[in-house]
Amino acid sequence: MKKKTVATIWCEGCSGCHMSFLDMDEKLLDLIKKGMTFSASPLTDLKIPPHGTDIGIIEGSVATDTQEEEVKMMRERCKIIVAIGNCAVFGGIPTMRNKYKVSEILSRAYENAETNYNSHIPSAEDISKLLEKVKPVDKVIKVDYYIPGCPPKPEAIYETLLKIIEGEKPELKGKLLSYD
Ligand code: SF4
């Protein structure tokens, strides 16, 4: 049986979607028995190989220039992209900052927070830059499948991956499709 490799990343998210991924529990082992293997994930710190990953799973919205580069890299390196969780699918909670300017947000966080004393906005070449607007993943790259929910149900993640591994088109219905 040919293995299906999976790479996962998280962008502007809380890691709750990855927790839901792990909450598949023994069904994760079932997927591994059916041919799934990992090429990379934030949990393993393995790096995404340049080619050949079958399924790329993205948690979180796109809020920084670094995240924008990362999702583009996922698209280049993975045959199928799955956006998991409301942040990746719709933008989610991180988009609450979209009604403010980036300069206002940074000033509030670093210069005018009640808990900060004599602080300043950090700036350096290697610090990611906030984008003007937080975006769902499909505003940056093409997404093949979506698993909404905050976090998505482990059963929905399982069903989606199972179908992809079996070479079928996943389609979430009924209780598997949640938005809360
Ligand atoms: S969808 Fe919910 S659980 Fe997933 S990253 Fe966003 S806030 Fe966290």
PDB file of N, CA and C and ligand atoms in Angstrom, residues 13-14 16-17 59 85-87 149-151, ligand 1:
ATOM      1  N   GLY A  13      -3.742  30.935  14.832  1.00  0.00           N
ATOM      2  CA  GLY A  13      -4.725  30.089  15.502  1.00  0.00           C
ATOM      3  C   GLY A  13      -4.277  29.835  16.927  1.00  0.00           C
ATOM      4  N   CYS A  14      -5.050  29.050  17.638  1.00  0.00           N
ATOM      5  CA  CYS A  14      -4.745  28.845  19.064  1.00  0.00           C
ATOM      6  C   CYS A  14      -4.204  27.450  19.321  1.00  0.00           C
ATOM      7  N   GLY A  16      -5.936  24.882  18.930  1.00  0.00           N
ATOM      8  CA  GLY A  16      -7.085  24.044  19.278  1.00  0.00           C
ATOM      9  C   GLY A  16      -7.454  23.066  18.174  1.00  0.00           C
ATOM     10  N   CYS A  17      -7.251  23.477  16.924  1.00  0.00           N
ATOM     11  CA  CYS A  17      -7.578  22.563  15.820  1.00  0.00           C
ATOM     12  C   CYS A  17      -6.613  21.380  15.813  1.00  0.00           C
ATOM     13  N   GLU A  59      -4.137  25.047   9.853  1.00  0.00           N
ATOM     14  CA  GLU A  59      -4.959  25.639  10.925  1.00  0.00           C
ATOM     15  C   GLU A  59      -4.647  27.132  10.988  1.00  0.00           C
ATOM     16  N   GLY A  85     -10.811  24.317  10.713  1.00  0.00           N
ATOM     17  CA  GLY A  85     -11.201  25.271  11.754  1.00  0.00           C
ATOM     18  C   GLY A  85     -11.683  26.594  11.189  1.00  0.00           C
ATOM     19  N   ASN A  86     -12.517  27.257  11.974  1.00  0.00           N
ATOM     20  CA  ASN A  86     -13.128  28.509  11.509  1.00  0.00           C
ATOM     21  C   ASN A  86     -12.102  29.588  11.164  1.00  0.00           C
ATOM     22  N   CYS A  87     -10.965  29.607  11.862  1.00  0.00           N
ATOM     23  CA  CYS A  87      -9.960  30.636  11.554  1.00  0.00           C
ATOM     24  C   CYS A  87      -9.424  30.443  10.134  1.00  0.00           C
ATOM     25  N   GLY A 149     -15.614  24.698  12.053  1.00  0.00           N
ATOM     26  CA  GLY A 149     -15.811  24.357  13.468  1.00  0.00           C
ATOM     27  C   GLY A 149     -14.726  25.005  14.300  1.00  0.00           C
ATOM     28  N   CYS A 150     -15.033  25.264  15.552  1.00  0.00           N
ATOM     29  CA  CYS A 150     -14.051  25.907  16.436  1.00  0.00           C
ATOM     30  C   CYS A 150     -14.042  25.198  17.780  1.00  0.00           C
ATOM     31  N   PRO A 151     -13.239  24.143  17.887  1.00  0.00           N
ATOM     32  CA  PRO A 151     -12.476  23.515  16.804  1.00  0.00           C
ATOM     33  C   PRO A 151     -13.373  22.565  16.001  1.00  0.00           C
TER      34      PRO A 151
HETATM   35  S1  SF4 B   1     -10.850  27.569  14.752  1.00  0.00           S
HETATM   36 FE1  SF4 B   1     -11.033  27.759  16.985  1.00  0.00          FE
HETATM   37  S2  SF4 B   1      -9.806  26.070  17.778  1.00  0.00           S
HETATM   38 FE2  SF4 B   1      -9.169  26.397  15.639  1.00  0.00          FE
HETATM   39  S3  SF4 B   1      -7.435  27.824  15.729  1.00  0.00           S
HETATM   40 FE3  SF4 B   1      -9.296  29.059  15.461  1.00  0.00          FE
HETATM   41  S4  SF4 B   1      -9.901  29.619  17.552  1.00  0.00           S
HETATM   42 FE4  SF4 B   1      -8.484  27.904  17.741  1.00  0.00          FE
END
